[in-house]
Amino acid sequence: RRMSNSSAINRRHRHRITLLWKTAGAAKSLILLPVILLMVSITAQGAFPLTFEELAARLDETSEVRLARGAVESARRDRELLSFRGDPSVSLEPTVRGQTAEGGPFAEAVDFDASISAKIPTGLSDLGKERAVIAADSLQTALANLDQARSRAFLDLFSSYQAAYLAQEEQEVLEADYAAALASEAALRKLLAAGEIPLIELSRAEDTLRESEKALLEGTMDRRISWIELALSVALGLTSETPTLDEVSLDNIGALREPPELAAWAAANDPNIVAQGLAISHIDATVARLAKRDLTVALRAFLNAEEQSASLGYTFSSPELNASYQFPLYSIGEIDTGGGSSVQTW
């Protein structure tokens, strides 16, 4: 009899401990409930619609595309600089000459002369042409890299958008699961109080509720993180609200090329392959230029008359037109050599 009474007492203690543990679990659920509802309300209250097209319009703001655009601008400036044949230049040079008769006073005569010269570039040398071609090819390579960067950014954006959209849809399912688990747990608690179900049924319901709580918290967090990653990928300012995304697909892109056709297309359009081909052609052009004789061919004509002189010339190796004209301006004094000679003093 004592042993049976002791067993009954132990069963009552175990039942009381189990009931207390279950009650603590229910209390924990009641504590977490406001937290979950707060997170869900923050995510949903200020939600604003956002489409994939709106984000795709900001592809040029991604870091990869911005770097590629900077490379294009740099290559374009290099091409313009190396393709420029040069500015025309004009210079005026005054000259003062003093003359003294042999044995006479210092600088009896002073002559003021002037010379004007002009240089007009008309083209590029062989080396300049080669550099201009290399700069133009570099620009084409930079433009191809920009197209490739935009394509990669588009696919990355689509992947991030899909992840954020799936997180949004999953959160809705998790909210429904949590609401169902909460309602089930409340209904079973009433049935237990009425003595219609065993305690194990309520225990299972509480386990389900706790699992749905955890899943909803993680799902809400995942949705927020996926939105932050999506916004940062297109340099979009972060907001306290998480937007509502629409479903999107890439059905309008069409079917991929067959492997042989795709390989041929990649060989003709891949920026890395194209750049290697251009580098080989540049080396061939350099070898051909260095194999040529380095001759400087120029034509020049001169004219001298009555203390005036003029010249006109053209250089073929470095296309440039040169012209000069020298003429007297004014003279002070006169030298009477008396059959002697005069010396230029300065």
XYZ file of C-alpha atoms in Angstrom:
346
model
C 0.000 0.000 0.000
C 2.840 2.416 0.883
C 4.530 1.617 -2.420
C 1.326 2.277 -4.383
C 0.769 5.564 -2.529
C 4.368 6.604 -3.227
C 3.947 5.835 -6.937
C 0.763 7.876 -7.059
C 2.519 10.808 -5.380
C 5.437 10.578 -7.878
C 3.014 10.544 -10.785
C 1.278 13.644 -9.426
C 4.665 15.447 -9.083
C 5.686 14.511 -12.586
C 2.329 15.679 -13.884
C 2.702 18.987 -11.996
C 6.264 19.526 -13.333
C 5.151 18.765 -16.886
C 2.211 21.112 -16.526
C 4.476 23.873 -15.195
C 6.913 23.372 -18.078
C 4.098 23.531 -20.598
C 2.727 26.626 -18.895
C 6.174 28.233 -19.130
C 6.271 27.394 -22.822
C 2.878 29.003 -23.301
C 4.073 32.081 -21.412
C 7.113 32.242 -23.688
C 4.810 32.122 -26.692
C 2.761 34.967 -25.270
C 5.946 37.011 -24.739
C 7.225 36.398 -28.278
C 3.869 37.108 -29.864
C 4.098 40.930 -29.579
C 7.649 40.826 -30.933
C 6.586 38.822 -33.973
C 3.559 41.000 -34.587
C 5.731 44.123 -34.293
C 8.245 42.857 -36.853
C 5.508 41.824 -39.240
C 3.724 45.156 -38.852
C 6.949 47.107 -39.470
C 7.518 45.059 -42.610
C 3.971 45.384 -43.888
C 2.558 48.689 -42.626
C 4.637 51.055 -44.738
C 5.096 48.669 -47.641
C 5.178 50.393 -51.014
C 4.980 48.760 -54.447
C 8.221 48.344 -56.412
C 8.613 46.744 -59.833
C 11.574 45.036 -61.431
C 11.525 47.567 -64.272
C 12.042 50.426 -61.812
C 15.115 48.722 -60.403
C 16.432 47.697 -63.841
C 16.383 51.381 -64.834
C 19.093 51.916 -62.200
C 21.549 49.348 -63.568
C 24.049 52.097 -64.415
C 24.259 52.892 -60.686
C 25.734 49.493 -59.829
C 29.412 49.516 -58.889
C 30.468 47.192 -61.720
C 28.728 49.248 -64.397
C 30.044 52.516 -62.959
C 33.604 51.207 -63.127
C 33.061 50.069 -66.722
C 31.594 53.470 -67.638
C 34.624 55.188 -66.119
C 36.910 52.987 -68.228
C 34.934 53.952 -71.346
C 35.246 57.682 -70.599
C 38.979 57.296 -69.983
C 39.444 55.365 -73.244
C 37.411 57.961 -75.145
C 39.598 60.803 -73.823
C 42.751 58.868 -74.754
C 41.457 58.322 -78.278
C 40.606 62.005 -78.716
C 43.991 63.048 -77.356
C 46.032 60.650 -79.503
C 43.956 61.338 -82.628
C 44.500 65.092 -82.322
C 47.102 66.293 -84.810
C 47.987 69.391 -82.808
C 47.178 73.094 -82.701
C 48.583 75.577 -85.200
C 51.159 77.910 -83.694
C 52.329 81.386 -84.635
C 55.351 83.152 -83.163
C 56.745 86.676 -83.562
C 60.402 87.323 -82.777
C 61.866 90.856 -82.769
C 65.600 91.407 -83.438
C 67.848 94.368 -82.619
C 71.246 94.704 -84.316
C 73.852 97.360 -83.647
C 76.685 98.125 -86.136
C 79.885 100.085 -85.624
C 82.320 101.304 -88.288
C 85.883 100.217 -87.868
C 87.499 102.778 -85.598
C 84.225 104.712 -85.283
C 81.946 105.380 -82.294
C 80.032 102.511 -80.681
C 76.811 101.441 -82.458
C 76.503 104.195 -85.004
C 73.605 102.343 -86.617
C 70.846 100.301 -84.984
C 68.492 98.123 -87.025
C 65.185 96.755 -85.735
C 64.023 93.612 -87.527
C 61.259 91.073 -86.931
C 60.494 87.536 -87.990
C 57.198 85.729 -87.925
C 56.837 81.974 -88.228
C 53.893 79.578 -88.315
C 53.485 75.831 -87.910
C 50.319 74.080 -89.065
C 50.044 70.312 -88.343
C 48.181 68.535 -91.134
C 48.212 64.934 -89.944
C 49.814 62.274 -87.771
C 53.115 60.511 -88.112
C 53.251 56.735 -88.531
C 53.828 56.364 -84.800
C 50.969 58.769 -84.064
C 48.638 56.843 -86.376
C 49.552 53.582 -84.669
C 48.863 55.062 -81.247
C 45.541 56.460 -82.458
C 44.492 53.028 -83.776
C 45.427 51.397 -80.465
C 43.421 54.030 -78.570
C 40.392 53.489 -80.835
C 40.583 49.715 -80.324
C 40.906 50.231 -76.571
C 37.701 52.260 -76.664
C 35.877 49.465 -78.499
C 37.125 46.967 -75.912
C 35.961 49.246 -73.084
C 32.508 49.530 -74.710
C 32.300 45.723 -74.990
C 33.263 45.424 -71.321
C 30.537 47.927 -70.470
C 27.920 45.840 -72.299
C 29.150 42.744 -70.496
C 29.041 44.529 -67.135
C 25.451 45.631 -67.804
C 24.470 42.051 -68.690
C 26.047 40.666 -65.523
C 24.449 43.406 -63.438
C 21.051 42.598 -64.984
C 21.341 38.898 -64.126
C 22.585 39.688 -60.604
C 19.685 42.092 -60.142
C 17.212 39.486 -61.361
C 18.617 36.903 -58.925
C 18.467 39.356 -56.000
C 14.947 40.417 -56.978
C 13.762 36.820 -57.188
C 15.290 36.058 -53.780
C 13.546 39.072 -52.259
C 10.244 38.153 -53.953
C 10.406 34.543 -52.712
C 11.209 35.778 -49.196
C 8.139 38.002 -49.390
C 5.901 35.123 -50.519
C 7.376 32.819 -47.893
C 6.649 35.331 -45.158
C 2.972 35.348 -46.080
C 2.882 31.545 -45.785
C 4.727 31.653 -42.457
C 2.280 34.237 -41.115
C -0.626 31.976 -42.044
C 1.115 28.962 -40.448
C 1.754 30.919 -37.268
C -1.858 32.146 -37.079
C -3.114 28.583 -37.580
C -0.730 27.198 -34.925
C -1.748 29.934 -32.485
C -5.456 29.241 -33.014
C -4.907 25.488 -32.683
C -2.952 25.900 -29.455
C -5.680 28.135 -27.975
C -8.444 25.689 -28.954
C -6.600 22.694 -27.499
C -5.948 24.591 -24.287
C -9.706 25.052 -23.867
C -10.338 21.387 -24.610
C -7.721 20.395 -22.049
C -9.339 22.597 -19.449
C -12.618 20.827 -20.195
C -10.894 17.461 -19.805
C -11.648 16.377 -23.368
C -8.051 15.776 -24.538
C -4.878 14.517 -22.855
C -2.010 16.842 -21.992
C 0.181 15.343 -24.719
C -2.046 16.876 -27.396
C -1.509 20.373 -25.988
C 2.227 19.698 -25.724
C 2.403 18.861 -29.413
C 0.447 21.984 -30.307
C 2.816 24.139 -28.251
C 5.817 22.568 -29.990
C 4.246 23.364 -33.339
C 3.559 26.939 -32.216
C 7.147 27.436 -31.099
C 8.461 26.103 -34.413
C 6.150 28.414 -36.358
C 7.256 31.365 -34.184
C 10.900 30.669 -34.970
C 10.196 30.172 -38.678
C 8.236 33.453 -38.855
C 10.995 35.388 -37.109
C 13.623 33.973 -39.448
C 11.431 34.526 -42.510
C 10.771 38.149 -41.566
C 14.481 38.703 -41.037
C 15.340 36.996 -44.333
C 12.895 39.205 -46.194
C 14.382 42.356 -44.706
C 17.958 41.259 -45.440
C 17.104 40.297 -49.022
C 15.542 43.740 -49.553
C 18.637 45.474 -48.156
C 20.884 43.452 -50.475
C 18.626 44.277 -53.423
C 18.602 48.008 -52.634
C 22.365 48.168 -52.177
C 22.994 46.340 -55.448
C 21.466 49.252 -57.425
C 22.586 52.037 -55.040
C 19.002 52.620 -53.904
C 18.568 54.436 -50.620
C 17.500 52.207 -47.751
C 14.066 52.760 -46.248
C 12.523 51.677 -42.976
C 9.744 50.019 -44.973
C 10.125 46.838 -46.964
C 8.459 47.200 -50.381
C 5.979 44.860 -51.980
C 7.488 43.216 -55.047
C 5.728 41.919 -58.141
C 6.527 38.599 -59.759
C 8.800 38.838 -62.793
C 10.182 36.385 -65.333
C 12.676 36.390 -68.216
C 10.396 34.703 -70.742
C 10.886 37.507 -73.281
C 14.641 36.858 -73.569
C 14.130 33.865 -75.812
C 15.928 30.574 -76.174
C 19.674 30.247 -75.791
C 21.839 29.539 -78.802
C 22.990 26.006 -79.482
C 26.484 25.168 -78.114
C 28.345 25.367 -81.497
C 26.642 28.646 -82.379
C 27.180 29.954 -78.838
C 30.894 29.116 -78.983
C 31.283 30.907 -82.332
C 29.407 33.939 -81.006
C 31.558 34.052 -77.859
C 34.762 33.824 -79.919
C 33.650 36.828 -81.981
C 32.154 38.954 -79.199
C 33.748 38.053 -75.878
C 35.733 41.151 -74.749
C 38.693 39.100 -73.539
C 39.027 37.206 -76.825
C 38.555 40.395 -78.860
C 41.180 42.192 -76.742
C 43.706 39.403 -77.362
C 43.089 39.585 -81.112
C 43.563 43.361 -81.106
C 46.777 43.036 -79.080
C 48.180 40.678 -81.747
C 47.236 43.087 -84.543
C 48.889 45.955 -82.650
C 52.120 43.988 -82.362
C 52.005 43.221 -86.098
C 51.520 46.923 -86.872
C 54.453 47.886 -84.637
C 56.731 45.331 -86.313
C 55.706 46.612 -89.751
C 56.379 50.224 -88.748
C 59.801 49.446 -87.299
C 60.737 47.507 -90.437
C 60.225 50.603 -92.598
C 63.117 52.966 -93.297
C 63.107 55.939 -90.994
C 63.394 58.755 -93.540
C 62.547 62.390 -93.001
C 61.330 63.864 -96.272
C 60.664 67.586 -96.515
C 60.235 70.257 -99.200
C 61.292 73.832 -98.587
C 61.290 76.996 -100.704
C 63.183 80.229 -99.915
C 62.909 83.849 -101.110
C 65.330 86.739 -100.362
C 64.800 90.282 -101.625
C 65.708 93.764 -100.301
C 66.581 92.790 -96.751
C 63.522 90.512 -96.558
C 63.408 86.745 -96.571
C 60.620 84.162 -96.619
C 60.451 80.378 -96.522
C 57.753 77.768 -96.944
C 58.214 74.097 -96.187
C 56.327 70.859 -95.715
C 57.446 67.758 -93.787
C 55.988 64.428 -94.926
C 57.123 62.058 -92.157
C 55.450 64.204 -89.529
C 52.896 66.072 -91.649
C 53.373 69.740 -90.910
C 53.422 73.006 -92.882
C 56.064 75.567 -91.848
C 56.243 79.179 -92.987
C 58.477 82.072 -91.935
C 59.005 85.689 -92.972
C 61.752 88.088 -91.835
C 61.581 91.826 -92.540
C 63.136 95.133 -91.306
C 61.142 97.415 -89.059
C 63.197 100.568 -88.434
C 66.785 101.794 -88.577
C 68.522 104.479 -86.521
C 71.765 106.071 -87.689
C 73.975 105.364 -90.680
C 77.507 104.080 -90.992
C 79.972 105.780 -93.288
C 82.710 103.242 -93.698
C 84.763 105.459 -96.013
C 86.044 102.480 -97.824
C 86.585 100.591 -94.577
C 84.519 97.879 -93.006
C 81.850 97.718 -90.310
C 81.411 95.288 -87.446
C 78.176 94.039 -85.861
C 78.521 95.253 -82.309
C 75.510 93.413 -80.788
